[in-house]
Amino acid sequence: MQVRVDRQSKVPLYRQVADQLRALIVGGVLPGGHRLPSERDLARELGVNRTTVVNAYGSLAADGLVEGRVGVGTVVRGRTEPEPERPAAPMPWSEAIRYR
């Protein structure tokens, strides 16, 4: 895992982890369906408290980038781009004239 924490930084540790994972997901390094390390494993690897990783994964889940799956763990969601906005249905010409 290409994630590092800087204990000298003023940025909270969970935010550092979340931001780096977000960059890996959006950049396509971690594709949809990729299983992230367990909270305990990543915490151990980074030398941080498990709560730090829980908060980082929670932030990514809130942004719609990952989801927790029972029996599987935390997985990168398949679609990492925001849904395009659909244009409004065109108003019938007769109604457009009426509202003028």
Coordinates of C-alpha atoms in Angstrom, one line a residue:
M1 CA 0.0 0.0 0.0
Q2 CA 1.4 3.4 -1.0
V3 CA 0.2 5.3 2.0
R4 CA 2.4 7.2 4.4
V5 CA 1.7 9.4 7.4
D6 CA 3.7 12.5 8.5
R7 CA 3.4 12.9 12.2
Q8 CA 5.0 16.4 12.0
S9 CA 2.2 17.6 9.7
K10 CA -0.7 19.7 11.1
V11 CA -3.1 17.7 8.9
P12 CA -4.9 15.0 11.1
L13 CA -3.6 11.5 10.5
Y14 CA -7.0 10.1 9.3
R15 CA -7.2 13.0 6.8
Q16 CA -3.7 12.1 5.5
V17 CA -4.7 8.5 5.0
A18 CA -8.0 9.4 3.4
D19 CA -6.5 11.9 1.0
Q20 CA -3.8 9.5 -0.1
L21 CA -6.3 6.7 -0.6
R22 CA -8.7 9.1 -2.4
A23 CA -5.9 10.0 -4.8
L24 CA -5.1 6.3 -5.5
I25 CA -8.8 5.6 -6.2
V26 CA -9.5 8.6 -8.4
G27 CA -6.2 8.0 -10.2
G28 CA -7.2 4.5 -11.1
V29 CA -4.4 2.9 -9.1
L30 CA -7.0 1.2 -6.9
P31 CA -9.7 0.1 -9.4
G32 CA -13.4 -0.7 -8.6
G33 CA -13.8 -3.9 -6.7
H34 CA -10.3 -3.7 -5.1
R35 CA -10.4 -4.8 -1.5
L36 CA -8.6 -2.4 0.9
P37 CA -6.6 -3.8 3.8
S38 CA -8.5 -4.5 6.9
E39 CA -8.6 -1.6 9.4
R40 CA -6.3 -3.5 11.8
D41 CA -3.8 -4.4 9.1
L42 CA -3.5 -0.9 7.7
A43 CA -3.3 0.6 11.2
R44 CA -0.5 -1.8 12.0
E45 CA 1.3 -1.1 8.7
L46 CA 1.1 2.7 9.3
G47 CA 1.8 2.5 13.0
V48 CA -1.4 4.4 13.9
N49 CA -4.4 3.7 16.0
R50 CA -7.2 1.6 14.3
T51 CA -9.6 4.5 14.9
T52 CA -7.5 6.6 12.5
V53 CA -8.1 4.1 9.7
V54 CA -11.8 3.7 10.7
N55 CA -12.2 7.5 10.3
A56 CA -10.3 7.5 7.0
Y57 CA -12.4 4.7 5.5
G58 CA -15.6 6.5 6.9
S59 CA -14.6 9.7 5.1
L60 CA -14.1 7.7 1.8
A61 CA -17.4 6.0 2.3
A62 CA -19.2 9.3 2.8
D63 CA -17.7 10.5 -0.5
G64 CA -19.0 7.4 -2.2
L65 CA -15.6 6.0 -3.1
V66 CA -15.6 2.9 -1.0
E67 CA -18.2 0.7 0.7
G68 CA -18.1 -1.8 3.5
R69 CA -19.2 -5.3 2.6
V70 CA -20.1 -7.9 5.2
G71 CA -17.7 -10.8 5.2
V72 CA -15.5 -9.0 2.6
G73 CA -14.3 -5.8 4.1
T74 CA -13.9 -2.3 2.6
V75 CA -14.0 -2.3 -1.2
V76 CA -13.5 0.4 -3.8
R77 CA -16.7 1.2 -5.5
G78 CA -16.9 0.5 -9.2
R79 CA -17.8 4.0 -10.3
T80 CA -15.4 6.7 -9.0
E81 CA -16.7 9.5 -11.2
P82 CA -19.7 11.5 -10.2
E83 CA -22.9 10.8 -12.0
P84 CA -23.5 13.3 -14.8
E85 CA -26.5 15.5 -14.2
R86 CA -29.4 14.7 -16.4
P87 CA -30.8 17.7 -18.3
A88 CA -34.4 18.6 -17.4
A89 CA -37.1 17.3 -19.7
P90 CA -38.0 20.0 -22.3
M91 CA -41.1 21.9 -21.6
P92 CA -43.8 21.6 -24.2
W93 CA -43.9 24.7 -26.4
S94 CA -47.5 25.4 -25.5
E95 CA -46.6 25.6 -21.8
A96 CA -43.5 27.7 -22.4
I97 CA -45.7 30.3 -24.2
R98 CA -48.2 30.3 -21.4
Y99 CA -45.6 31.2 -18.7
R100 CA -44.3 34.1 -20.7

